[in-house]
PDB file of N, CA and C in Angstrom:
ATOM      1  N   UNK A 281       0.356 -10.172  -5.417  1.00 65.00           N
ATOM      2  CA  UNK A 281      -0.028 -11.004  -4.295  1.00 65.00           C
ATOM      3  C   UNK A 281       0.724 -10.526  -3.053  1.00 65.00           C
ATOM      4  N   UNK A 282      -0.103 -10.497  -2.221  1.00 67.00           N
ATOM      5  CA  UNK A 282       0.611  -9.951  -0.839  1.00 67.00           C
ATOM      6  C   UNK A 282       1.276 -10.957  -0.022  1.00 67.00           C
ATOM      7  N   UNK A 283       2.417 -10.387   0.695  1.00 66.00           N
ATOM      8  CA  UNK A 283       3.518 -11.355   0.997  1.00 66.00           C
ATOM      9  C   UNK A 283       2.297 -12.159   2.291  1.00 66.00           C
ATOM     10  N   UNK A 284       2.325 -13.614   2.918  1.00 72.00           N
ATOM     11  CA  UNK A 284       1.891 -14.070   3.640  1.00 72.00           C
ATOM     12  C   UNK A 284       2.370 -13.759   5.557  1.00 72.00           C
ATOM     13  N   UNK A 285       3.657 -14.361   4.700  1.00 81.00           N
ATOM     14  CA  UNK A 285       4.837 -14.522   6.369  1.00 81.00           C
ATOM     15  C   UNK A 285       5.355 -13.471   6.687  1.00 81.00           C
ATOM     16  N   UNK A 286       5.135 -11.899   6.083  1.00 89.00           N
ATOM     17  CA  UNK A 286       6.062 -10.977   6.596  1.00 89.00           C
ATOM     18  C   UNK A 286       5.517  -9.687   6.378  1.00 89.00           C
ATOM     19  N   UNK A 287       5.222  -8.229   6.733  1.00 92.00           N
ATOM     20  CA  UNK A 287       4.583  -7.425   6.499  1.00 92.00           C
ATOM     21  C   UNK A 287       5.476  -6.940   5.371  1.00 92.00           C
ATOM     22  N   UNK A 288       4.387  -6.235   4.296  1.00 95.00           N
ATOM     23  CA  UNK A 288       5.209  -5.668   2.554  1.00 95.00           C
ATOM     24  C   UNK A 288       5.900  -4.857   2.924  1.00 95.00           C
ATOM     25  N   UNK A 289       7.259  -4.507   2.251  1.00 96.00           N
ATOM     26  CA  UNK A 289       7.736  -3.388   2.470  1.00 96.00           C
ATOM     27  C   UNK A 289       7.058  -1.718   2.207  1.00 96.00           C
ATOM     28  N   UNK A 290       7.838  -1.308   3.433  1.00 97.00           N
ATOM     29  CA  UNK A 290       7.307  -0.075   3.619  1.00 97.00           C
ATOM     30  C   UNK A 290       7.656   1.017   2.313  1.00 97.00           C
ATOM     31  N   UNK A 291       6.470   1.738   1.722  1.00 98.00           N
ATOM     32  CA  UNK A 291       6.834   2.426   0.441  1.00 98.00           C
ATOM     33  C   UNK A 291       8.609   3.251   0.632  1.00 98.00           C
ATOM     34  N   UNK A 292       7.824   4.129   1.717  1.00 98.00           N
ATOM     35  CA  UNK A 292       9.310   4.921   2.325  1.00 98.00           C
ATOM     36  C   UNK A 292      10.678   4.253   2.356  1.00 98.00           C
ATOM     37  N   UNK A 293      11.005   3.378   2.767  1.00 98.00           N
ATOM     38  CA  UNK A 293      12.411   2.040   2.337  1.00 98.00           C
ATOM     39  C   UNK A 293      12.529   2.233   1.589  1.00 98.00           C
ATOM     40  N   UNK A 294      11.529   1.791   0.311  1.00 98.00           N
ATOM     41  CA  UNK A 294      12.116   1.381  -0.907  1.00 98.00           C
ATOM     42  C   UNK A 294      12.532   3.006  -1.573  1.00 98.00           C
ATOM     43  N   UNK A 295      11.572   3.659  -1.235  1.00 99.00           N
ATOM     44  CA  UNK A 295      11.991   5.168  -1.587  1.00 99.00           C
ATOM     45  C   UNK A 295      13.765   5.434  -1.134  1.00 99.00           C
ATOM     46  N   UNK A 296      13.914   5.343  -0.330  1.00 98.00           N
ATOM     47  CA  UNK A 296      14.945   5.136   0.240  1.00 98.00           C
ATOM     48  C   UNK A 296      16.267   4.396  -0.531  1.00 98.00           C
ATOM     49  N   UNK A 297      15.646   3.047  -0.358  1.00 98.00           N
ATOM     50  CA  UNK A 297      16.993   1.779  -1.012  1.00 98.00           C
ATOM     51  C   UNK A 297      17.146   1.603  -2.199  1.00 98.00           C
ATOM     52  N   UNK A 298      15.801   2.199  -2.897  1.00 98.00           N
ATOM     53  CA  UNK A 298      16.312   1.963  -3.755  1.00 98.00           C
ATOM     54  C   UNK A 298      16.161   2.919  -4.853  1.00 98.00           C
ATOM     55  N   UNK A 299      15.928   3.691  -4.640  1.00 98.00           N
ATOM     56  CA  UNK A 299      16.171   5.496  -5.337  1.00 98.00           C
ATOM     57  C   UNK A 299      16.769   6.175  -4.891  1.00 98.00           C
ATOM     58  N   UNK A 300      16.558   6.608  -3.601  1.00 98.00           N
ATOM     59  CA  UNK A 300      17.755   7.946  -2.815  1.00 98.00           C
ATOM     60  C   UNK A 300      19.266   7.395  -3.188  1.00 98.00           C
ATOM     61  N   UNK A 301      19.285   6.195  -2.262  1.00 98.00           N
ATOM     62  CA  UNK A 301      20.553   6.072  -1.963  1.00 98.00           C
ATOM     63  C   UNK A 301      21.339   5.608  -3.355  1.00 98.00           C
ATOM     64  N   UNK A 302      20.444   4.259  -4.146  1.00 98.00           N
ATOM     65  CA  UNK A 302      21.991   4.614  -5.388  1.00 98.00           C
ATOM     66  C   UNK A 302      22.108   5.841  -6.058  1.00 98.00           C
ATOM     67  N   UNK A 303      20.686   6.346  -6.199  1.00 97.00           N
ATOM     68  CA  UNK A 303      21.147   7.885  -6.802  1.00 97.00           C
ATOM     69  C   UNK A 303      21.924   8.753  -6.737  1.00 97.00           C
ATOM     70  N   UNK A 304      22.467   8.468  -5.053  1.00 98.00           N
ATOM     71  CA  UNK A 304      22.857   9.684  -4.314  1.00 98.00           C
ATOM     72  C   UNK A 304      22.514  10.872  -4.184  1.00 98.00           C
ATOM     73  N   UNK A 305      21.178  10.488  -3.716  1.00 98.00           N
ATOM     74  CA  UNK A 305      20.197  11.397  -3.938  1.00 98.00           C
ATOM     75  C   UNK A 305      19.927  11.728  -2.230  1.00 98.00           C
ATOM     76  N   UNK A 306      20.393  12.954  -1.199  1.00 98.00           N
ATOM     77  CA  UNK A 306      19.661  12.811  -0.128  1.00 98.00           C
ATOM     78  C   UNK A 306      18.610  13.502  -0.047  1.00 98.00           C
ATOM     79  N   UNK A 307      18.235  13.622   1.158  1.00 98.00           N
ATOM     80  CA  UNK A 307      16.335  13.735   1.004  1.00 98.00           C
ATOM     81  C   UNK A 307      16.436  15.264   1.361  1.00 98.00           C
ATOM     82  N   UNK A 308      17.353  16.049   1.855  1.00 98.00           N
ATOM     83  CA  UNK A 308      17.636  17.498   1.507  1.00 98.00           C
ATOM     84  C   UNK A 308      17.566  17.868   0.602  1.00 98.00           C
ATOM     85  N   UNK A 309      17.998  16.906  -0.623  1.00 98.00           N
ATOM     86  CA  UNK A 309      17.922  17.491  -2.492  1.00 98.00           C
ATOM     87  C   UNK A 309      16.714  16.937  -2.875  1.00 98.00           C
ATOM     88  N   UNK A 310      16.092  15.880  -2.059  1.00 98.00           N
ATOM     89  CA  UNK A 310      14.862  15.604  -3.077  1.00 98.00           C
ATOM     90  C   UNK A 310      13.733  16.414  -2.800  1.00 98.00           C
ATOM     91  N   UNK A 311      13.395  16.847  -1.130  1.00 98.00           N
ATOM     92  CA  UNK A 311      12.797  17.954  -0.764  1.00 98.00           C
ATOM     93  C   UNK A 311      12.787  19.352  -1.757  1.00 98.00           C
ATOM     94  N   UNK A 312      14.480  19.481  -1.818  1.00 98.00           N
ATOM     95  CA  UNK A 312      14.291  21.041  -2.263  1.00 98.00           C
ATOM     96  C   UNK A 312      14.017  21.106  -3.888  1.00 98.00           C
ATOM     97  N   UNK A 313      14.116  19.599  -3.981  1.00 98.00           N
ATOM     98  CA  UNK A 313      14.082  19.487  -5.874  1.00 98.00           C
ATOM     99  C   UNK A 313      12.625  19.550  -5.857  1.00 98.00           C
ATOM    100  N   UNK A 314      11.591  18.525  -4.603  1.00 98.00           N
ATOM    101  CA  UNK A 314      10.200  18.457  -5.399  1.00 98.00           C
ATOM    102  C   UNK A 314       9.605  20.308  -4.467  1.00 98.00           C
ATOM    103  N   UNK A 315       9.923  20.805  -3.952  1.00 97.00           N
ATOM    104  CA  UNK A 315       9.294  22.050  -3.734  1.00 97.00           C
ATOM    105  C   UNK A 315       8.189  22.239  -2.954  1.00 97.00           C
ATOM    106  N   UNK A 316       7.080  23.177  -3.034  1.00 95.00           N
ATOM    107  CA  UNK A 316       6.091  23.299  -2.516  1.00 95.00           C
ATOM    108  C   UNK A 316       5.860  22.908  -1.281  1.00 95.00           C
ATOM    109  N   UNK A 317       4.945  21.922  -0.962  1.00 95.00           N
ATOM    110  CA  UNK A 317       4.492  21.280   0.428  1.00 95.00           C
ATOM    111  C   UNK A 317       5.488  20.480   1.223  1.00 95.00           C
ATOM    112  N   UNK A 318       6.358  19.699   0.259  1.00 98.00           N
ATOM    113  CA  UNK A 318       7.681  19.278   0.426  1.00 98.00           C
ATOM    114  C   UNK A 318       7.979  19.767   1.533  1.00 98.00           C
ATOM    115  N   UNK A 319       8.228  18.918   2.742  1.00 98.00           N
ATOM    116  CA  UNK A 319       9.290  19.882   4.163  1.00 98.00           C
ATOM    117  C   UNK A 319      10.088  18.303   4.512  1.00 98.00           C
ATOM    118  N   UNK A 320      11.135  18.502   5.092  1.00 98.00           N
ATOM    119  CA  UNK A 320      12.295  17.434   5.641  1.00 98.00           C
ATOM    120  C   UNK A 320      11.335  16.262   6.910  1.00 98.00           C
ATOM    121  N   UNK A 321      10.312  17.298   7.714  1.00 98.00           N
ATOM    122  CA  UNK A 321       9.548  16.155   8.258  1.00 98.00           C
ATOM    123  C   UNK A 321       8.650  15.353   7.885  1.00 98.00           C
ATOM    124  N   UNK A 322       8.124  16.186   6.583  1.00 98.00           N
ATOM    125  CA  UNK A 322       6.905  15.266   5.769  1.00 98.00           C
ATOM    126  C   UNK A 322       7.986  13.967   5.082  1.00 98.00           C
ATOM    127  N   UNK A 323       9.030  13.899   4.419  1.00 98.00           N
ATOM    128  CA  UNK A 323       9.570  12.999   3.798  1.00 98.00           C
ATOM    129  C   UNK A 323       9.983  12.222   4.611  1.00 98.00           C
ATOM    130  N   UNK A 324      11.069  12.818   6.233  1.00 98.00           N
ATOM    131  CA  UNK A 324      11.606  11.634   7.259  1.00 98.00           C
ATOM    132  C   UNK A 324      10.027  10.759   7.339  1.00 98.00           C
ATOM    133  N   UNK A 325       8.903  11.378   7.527  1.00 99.00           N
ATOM    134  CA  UNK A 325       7.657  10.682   7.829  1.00 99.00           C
ATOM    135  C   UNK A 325       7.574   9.390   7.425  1.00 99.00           C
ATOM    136  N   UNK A 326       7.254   9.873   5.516  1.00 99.00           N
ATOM    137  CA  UNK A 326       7.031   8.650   4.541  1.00 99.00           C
ATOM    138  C   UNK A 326       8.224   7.689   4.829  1.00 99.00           C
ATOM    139  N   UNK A 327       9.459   8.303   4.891  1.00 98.00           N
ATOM    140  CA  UNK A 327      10.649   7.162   5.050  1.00 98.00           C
ATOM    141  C   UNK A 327      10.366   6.188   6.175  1.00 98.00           C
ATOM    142  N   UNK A 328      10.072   6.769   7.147  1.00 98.00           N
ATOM    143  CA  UNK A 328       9.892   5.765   8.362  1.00 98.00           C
ATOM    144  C   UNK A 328       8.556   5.267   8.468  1.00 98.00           C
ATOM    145  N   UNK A 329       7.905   5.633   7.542  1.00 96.00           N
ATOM    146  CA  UNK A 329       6.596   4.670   7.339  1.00 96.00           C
ATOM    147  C   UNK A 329       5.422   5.718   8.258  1.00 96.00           C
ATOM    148  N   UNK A 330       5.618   6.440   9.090  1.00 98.00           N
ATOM    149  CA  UNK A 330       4.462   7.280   9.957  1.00 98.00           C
ATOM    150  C   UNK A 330       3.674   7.687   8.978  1.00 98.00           C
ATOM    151  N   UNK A 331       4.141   8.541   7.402  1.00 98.00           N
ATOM    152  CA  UNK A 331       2.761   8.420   6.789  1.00 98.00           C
ATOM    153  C   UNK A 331       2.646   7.647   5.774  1.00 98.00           C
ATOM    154  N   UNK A 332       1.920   7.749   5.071  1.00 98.00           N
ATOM    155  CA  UNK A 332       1.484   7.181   3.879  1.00 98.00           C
ATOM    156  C   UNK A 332       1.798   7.728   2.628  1.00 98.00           C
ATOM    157  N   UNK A 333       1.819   7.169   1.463  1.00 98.00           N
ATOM    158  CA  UNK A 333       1.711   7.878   0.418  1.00 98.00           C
ATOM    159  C   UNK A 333       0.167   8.022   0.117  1.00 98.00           C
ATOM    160  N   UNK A 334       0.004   9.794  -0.085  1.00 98.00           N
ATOM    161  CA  UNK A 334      -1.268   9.583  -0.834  1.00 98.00           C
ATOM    162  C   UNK A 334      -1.239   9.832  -2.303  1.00 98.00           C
ATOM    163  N   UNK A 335      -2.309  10.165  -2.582  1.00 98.00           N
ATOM    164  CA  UNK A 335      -2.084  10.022  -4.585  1.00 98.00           C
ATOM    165  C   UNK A 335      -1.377  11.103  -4.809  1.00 98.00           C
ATOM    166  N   UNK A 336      -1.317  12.607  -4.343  1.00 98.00           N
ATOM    167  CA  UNK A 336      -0.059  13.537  -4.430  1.00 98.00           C
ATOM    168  C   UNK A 336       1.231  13.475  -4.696  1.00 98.00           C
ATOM    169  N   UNK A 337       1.290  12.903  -3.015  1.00 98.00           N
ATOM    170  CA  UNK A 337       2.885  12.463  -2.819  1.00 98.00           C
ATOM    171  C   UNK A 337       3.245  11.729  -4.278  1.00 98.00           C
ATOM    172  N   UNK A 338       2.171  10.531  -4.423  1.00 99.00           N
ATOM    173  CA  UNK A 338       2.946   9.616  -5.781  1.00 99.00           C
ATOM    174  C   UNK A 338       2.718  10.227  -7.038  1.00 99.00           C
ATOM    175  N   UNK A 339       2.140  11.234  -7.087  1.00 99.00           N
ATOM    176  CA  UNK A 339       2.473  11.825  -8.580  1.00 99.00           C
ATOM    177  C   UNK A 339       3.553  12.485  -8.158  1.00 99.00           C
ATOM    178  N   UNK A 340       4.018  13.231  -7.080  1.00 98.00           N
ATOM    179  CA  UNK A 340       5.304  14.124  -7.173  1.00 98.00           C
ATOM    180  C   UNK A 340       6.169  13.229  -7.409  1.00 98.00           C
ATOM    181  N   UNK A 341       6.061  11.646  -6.694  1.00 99.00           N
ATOM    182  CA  UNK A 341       7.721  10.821  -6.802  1.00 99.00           C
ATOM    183  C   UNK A 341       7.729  10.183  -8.098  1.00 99.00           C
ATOM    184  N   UNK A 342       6.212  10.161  -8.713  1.00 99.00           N
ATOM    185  CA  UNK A 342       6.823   9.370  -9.708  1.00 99.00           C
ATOM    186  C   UNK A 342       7.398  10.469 -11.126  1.00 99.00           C
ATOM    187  N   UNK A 343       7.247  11.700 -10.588  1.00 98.00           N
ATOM    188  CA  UNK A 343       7.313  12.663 -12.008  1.00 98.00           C
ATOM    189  C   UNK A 343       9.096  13.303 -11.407  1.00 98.00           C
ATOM    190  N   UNK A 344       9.209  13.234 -10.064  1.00 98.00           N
ATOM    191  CA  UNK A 344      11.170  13.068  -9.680  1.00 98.00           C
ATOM    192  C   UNK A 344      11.567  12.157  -9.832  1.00 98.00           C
ATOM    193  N   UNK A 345      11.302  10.768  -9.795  1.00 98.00           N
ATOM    194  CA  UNK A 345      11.972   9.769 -10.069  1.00 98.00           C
ATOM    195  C   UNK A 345      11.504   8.969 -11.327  1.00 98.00           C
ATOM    196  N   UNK A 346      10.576   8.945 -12.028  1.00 98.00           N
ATOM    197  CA  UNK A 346      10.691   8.701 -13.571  1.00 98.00           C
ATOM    198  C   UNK A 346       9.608   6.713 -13.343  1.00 98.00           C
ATOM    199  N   UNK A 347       8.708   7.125 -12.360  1.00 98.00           N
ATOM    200  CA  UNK A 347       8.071   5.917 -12.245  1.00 98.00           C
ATOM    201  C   UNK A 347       6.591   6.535 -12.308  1.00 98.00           C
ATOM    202  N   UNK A 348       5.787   5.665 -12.060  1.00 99.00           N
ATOM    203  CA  UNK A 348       4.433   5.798 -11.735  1.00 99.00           C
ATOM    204  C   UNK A 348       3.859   6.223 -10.884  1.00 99.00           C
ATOM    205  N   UNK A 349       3.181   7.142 -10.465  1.00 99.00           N
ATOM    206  CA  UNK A 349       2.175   7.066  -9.627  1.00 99.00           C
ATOM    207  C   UNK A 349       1.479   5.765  -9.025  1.00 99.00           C
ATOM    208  N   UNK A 350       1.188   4.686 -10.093  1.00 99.00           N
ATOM    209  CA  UNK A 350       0.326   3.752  -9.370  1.00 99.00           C
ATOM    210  C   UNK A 350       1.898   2.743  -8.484  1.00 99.00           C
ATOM    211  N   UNK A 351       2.501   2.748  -8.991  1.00 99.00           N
ATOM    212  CA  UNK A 351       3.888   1.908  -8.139  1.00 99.00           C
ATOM    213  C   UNK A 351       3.983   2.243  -7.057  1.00 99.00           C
ATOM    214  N   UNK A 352       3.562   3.832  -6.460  1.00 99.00           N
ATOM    215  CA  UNK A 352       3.643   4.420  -5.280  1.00 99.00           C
ATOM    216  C   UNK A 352       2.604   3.724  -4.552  1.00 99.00           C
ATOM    217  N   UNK A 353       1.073   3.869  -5.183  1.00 99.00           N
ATOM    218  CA  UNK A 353       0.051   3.993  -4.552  1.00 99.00           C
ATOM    219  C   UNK A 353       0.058   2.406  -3.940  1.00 99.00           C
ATOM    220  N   UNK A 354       0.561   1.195  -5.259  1.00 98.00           N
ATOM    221  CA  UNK A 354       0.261  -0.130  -5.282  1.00 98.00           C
ATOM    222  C   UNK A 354       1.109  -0.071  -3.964  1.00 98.00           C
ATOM    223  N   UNK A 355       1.961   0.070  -4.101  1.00 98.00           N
ATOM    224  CA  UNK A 355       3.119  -0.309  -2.219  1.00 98.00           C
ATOM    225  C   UNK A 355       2.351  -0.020  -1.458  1.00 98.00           C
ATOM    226  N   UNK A 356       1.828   1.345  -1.110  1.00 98.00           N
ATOM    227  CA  UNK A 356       0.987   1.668   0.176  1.00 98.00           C
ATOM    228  C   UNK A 356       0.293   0.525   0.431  1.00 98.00           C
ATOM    229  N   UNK A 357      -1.087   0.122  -0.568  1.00 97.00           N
ATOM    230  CA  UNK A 357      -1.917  -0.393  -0.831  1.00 97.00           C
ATOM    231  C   UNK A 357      -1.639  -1.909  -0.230  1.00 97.00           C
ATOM    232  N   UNK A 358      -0.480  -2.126  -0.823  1.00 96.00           N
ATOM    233  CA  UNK A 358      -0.127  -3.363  -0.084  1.00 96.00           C
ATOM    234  C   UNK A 358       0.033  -3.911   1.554  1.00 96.00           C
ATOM    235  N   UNK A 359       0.598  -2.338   2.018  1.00 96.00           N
ATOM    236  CA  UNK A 359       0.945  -2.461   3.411  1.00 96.00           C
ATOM    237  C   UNK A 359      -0.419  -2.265   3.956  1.00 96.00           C
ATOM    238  N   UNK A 360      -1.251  -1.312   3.334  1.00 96.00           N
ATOM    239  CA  UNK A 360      -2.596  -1.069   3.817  1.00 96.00           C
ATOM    240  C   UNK A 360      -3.600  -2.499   4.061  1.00 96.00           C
ATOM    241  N   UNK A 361      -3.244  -3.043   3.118  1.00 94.00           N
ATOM    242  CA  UNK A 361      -4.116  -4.805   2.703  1.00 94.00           C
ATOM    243  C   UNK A 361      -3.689  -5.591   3.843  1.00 94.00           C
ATOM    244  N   UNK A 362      -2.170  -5.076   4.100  1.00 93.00           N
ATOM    245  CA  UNK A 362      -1.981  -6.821   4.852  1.00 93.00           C
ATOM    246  C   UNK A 362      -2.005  -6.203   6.151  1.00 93.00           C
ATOM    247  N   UNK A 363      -1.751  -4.715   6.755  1.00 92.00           N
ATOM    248  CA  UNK A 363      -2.627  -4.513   8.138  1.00 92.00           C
ATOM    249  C   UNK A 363      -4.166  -5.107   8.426  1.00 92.00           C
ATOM    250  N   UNK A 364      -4.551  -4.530   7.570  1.00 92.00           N
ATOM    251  CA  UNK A 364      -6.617  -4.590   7.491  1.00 92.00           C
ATOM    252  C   UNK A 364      -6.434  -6.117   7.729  1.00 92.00           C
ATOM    253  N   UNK A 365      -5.716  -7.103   6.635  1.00 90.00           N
ATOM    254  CA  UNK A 365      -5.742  -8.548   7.535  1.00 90.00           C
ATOM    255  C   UNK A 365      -5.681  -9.362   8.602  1.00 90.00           C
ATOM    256  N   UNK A 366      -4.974  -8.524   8.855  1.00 89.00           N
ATOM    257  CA  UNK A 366      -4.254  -9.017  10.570  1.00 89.00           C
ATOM    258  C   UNK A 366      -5.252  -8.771  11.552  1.00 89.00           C
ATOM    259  N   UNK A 367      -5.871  -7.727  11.149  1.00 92.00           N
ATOM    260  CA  UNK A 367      -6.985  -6.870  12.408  1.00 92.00           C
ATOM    261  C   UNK A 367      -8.154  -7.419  12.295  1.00 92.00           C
ATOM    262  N   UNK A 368      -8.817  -7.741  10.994  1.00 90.00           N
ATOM    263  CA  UNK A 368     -10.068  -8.482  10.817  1.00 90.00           C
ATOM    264  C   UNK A 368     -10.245  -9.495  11.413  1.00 90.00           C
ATOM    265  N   UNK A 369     -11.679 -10.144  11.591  1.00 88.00           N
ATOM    266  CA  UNK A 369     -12.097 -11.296  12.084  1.00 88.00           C
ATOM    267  C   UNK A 369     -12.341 -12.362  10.380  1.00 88.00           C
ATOM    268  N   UNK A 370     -11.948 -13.084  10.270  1.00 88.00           N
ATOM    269  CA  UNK A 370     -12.238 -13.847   9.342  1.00 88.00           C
ATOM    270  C   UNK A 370     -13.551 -14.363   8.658  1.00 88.00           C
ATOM    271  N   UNK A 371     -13.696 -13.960   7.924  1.00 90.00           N
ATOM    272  CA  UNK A 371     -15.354 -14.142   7.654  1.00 90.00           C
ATOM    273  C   UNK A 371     -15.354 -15.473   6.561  1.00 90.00           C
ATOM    274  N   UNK A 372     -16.083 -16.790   7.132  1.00 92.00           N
ATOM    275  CA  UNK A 372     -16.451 -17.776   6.397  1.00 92.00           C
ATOM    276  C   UNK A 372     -17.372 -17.370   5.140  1.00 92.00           C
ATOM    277  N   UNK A 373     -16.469 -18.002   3.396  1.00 91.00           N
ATOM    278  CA  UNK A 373     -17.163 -17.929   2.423  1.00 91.00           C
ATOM    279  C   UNK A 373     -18.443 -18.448   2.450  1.00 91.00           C
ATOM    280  N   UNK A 374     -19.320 -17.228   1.497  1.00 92.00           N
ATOM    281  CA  UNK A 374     -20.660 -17.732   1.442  1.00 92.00           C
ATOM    282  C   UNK A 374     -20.921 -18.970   0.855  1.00 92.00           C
ATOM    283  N   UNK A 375     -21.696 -20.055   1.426  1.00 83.00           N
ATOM    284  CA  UNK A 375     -22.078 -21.155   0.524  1.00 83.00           C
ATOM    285  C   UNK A 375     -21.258 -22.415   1.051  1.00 83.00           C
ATOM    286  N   UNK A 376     -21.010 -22.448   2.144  1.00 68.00           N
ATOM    287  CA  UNK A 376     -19.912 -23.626   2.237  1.00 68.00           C
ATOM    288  C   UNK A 376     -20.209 -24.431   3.316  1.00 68.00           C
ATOM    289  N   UNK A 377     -21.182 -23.365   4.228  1.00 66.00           N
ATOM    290  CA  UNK A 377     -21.757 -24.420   5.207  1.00 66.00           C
ATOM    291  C   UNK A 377     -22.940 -25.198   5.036  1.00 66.00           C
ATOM    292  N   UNK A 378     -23.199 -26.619   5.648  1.00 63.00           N
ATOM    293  CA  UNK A 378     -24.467 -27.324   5.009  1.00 63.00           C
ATOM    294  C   UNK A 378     -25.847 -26.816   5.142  1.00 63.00           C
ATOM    295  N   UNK A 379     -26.287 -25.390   6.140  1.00 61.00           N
ATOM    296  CA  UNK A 379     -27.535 -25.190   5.981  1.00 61.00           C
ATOM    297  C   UNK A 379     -27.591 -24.043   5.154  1.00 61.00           C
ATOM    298  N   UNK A 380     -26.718 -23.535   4.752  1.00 61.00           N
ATOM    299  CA  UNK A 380     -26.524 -23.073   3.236  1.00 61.00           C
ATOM    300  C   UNK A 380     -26.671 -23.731   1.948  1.00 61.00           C
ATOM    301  N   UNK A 381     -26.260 -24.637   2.130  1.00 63.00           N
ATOM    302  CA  UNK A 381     -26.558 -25.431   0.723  1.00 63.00           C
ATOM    303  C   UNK A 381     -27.950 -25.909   0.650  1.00 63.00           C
ATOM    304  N   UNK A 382     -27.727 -26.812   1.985  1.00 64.00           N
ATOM    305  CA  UNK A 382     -29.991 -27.265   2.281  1.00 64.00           C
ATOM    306  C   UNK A 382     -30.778 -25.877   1.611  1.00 64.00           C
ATOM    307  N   UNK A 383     -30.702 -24.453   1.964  1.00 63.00           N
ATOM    308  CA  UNK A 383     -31.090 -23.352   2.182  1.00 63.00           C
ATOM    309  C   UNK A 383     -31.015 -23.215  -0.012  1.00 63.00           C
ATOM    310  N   UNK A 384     -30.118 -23.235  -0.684  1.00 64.00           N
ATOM    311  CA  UNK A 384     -30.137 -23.486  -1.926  1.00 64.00           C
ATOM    312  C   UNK A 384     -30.856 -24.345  -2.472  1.00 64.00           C
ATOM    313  N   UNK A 385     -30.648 -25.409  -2.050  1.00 69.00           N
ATOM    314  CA  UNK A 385     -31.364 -26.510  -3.118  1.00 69.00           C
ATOM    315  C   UNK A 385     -32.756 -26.423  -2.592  1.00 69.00           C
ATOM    316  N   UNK A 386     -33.618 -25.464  -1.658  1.00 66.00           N
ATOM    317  CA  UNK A 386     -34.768 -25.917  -0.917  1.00 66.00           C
ATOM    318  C   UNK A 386     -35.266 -24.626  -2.528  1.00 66.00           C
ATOM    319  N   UNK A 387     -34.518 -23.704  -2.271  1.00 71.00           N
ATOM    320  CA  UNK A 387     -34.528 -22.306  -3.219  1.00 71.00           C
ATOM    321  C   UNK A 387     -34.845 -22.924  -4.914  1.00 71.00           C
ATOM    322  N   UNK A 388     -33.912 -24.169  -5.220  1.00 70.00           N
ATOM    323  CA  UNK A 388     -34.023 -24.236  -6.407  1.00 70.00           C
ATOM    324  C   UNK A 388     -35.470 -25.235  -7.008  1.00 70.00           C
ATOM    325  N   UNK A 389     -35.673 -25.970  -5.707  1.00 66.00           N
ATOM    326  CA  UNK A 389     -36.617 -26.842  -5.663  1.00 66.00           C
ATOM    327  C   UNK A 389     -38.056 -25.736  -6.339  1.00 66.00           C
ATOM    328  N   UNK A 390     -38.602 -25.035  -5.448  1.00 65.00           N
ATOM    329  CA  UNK A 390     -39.662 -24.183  -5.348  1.00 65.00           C
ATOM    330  C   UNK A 390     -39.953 -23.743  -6.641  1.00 65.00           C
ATOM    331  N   UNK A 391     -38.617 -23.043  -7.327  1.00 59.00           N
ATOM    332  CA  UNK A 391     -38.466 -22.528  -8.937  1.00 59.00           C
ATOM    333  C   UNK A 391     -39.023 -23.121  -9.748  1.00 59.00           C
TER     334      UNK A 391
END
């Protein structure tokens, strides 16, 4: 469930608070540990939230740090959910206003 009163934490933080740092892990060793595409600005990125995790990134963190892929993706996902909320216009459930219902029972009548 997505937090109401406060935007979810950012994947990158928790990457941060709560893997790097008790690990003592800095992001110079986790760079040069995960390799390849890996560069010091792509990770400051994710840390400060500018990018995202995509499904990549979270198979690389979860196969260096011994978690999931979907734990990565679910955080994004979260922050992704409760932006898209904020920005939307609220759309009234179907069925709740009365010429909706008139509009049903006229439907079930006919049957």
């Amino acid at each position: 469930m997505l937090p109401t009163h406060r935007r979810p934490t950012q994947p990158g933080k928790i990457l941060l608070e709560e893997f790097l740092a008790p690990l003592e892990i800095t992001q110079t060793a986790l760079v040069a540990h995960l390799g390849g595409s890996w560069t010091q600005p792509k990770l400051s990125a994710i840390i400060t939230g500018k990018k995202s995790i995509t499904e990549m990134i979270a198979l690389d963190l979860a196969d260096a740090l011994g978690t999931s892929a979907e734990f990565w993706i679910g955080l994004q996902t979260d922050v992704k959910l409760w932006e898209a909320a904020r920005k939307r216009k609220k759309i009234k459930r179907l069925g709740t206003s009365g010429a909706q219902r008139s509009a049903r029972k006229s439907i079930k009548t006919k049957s």
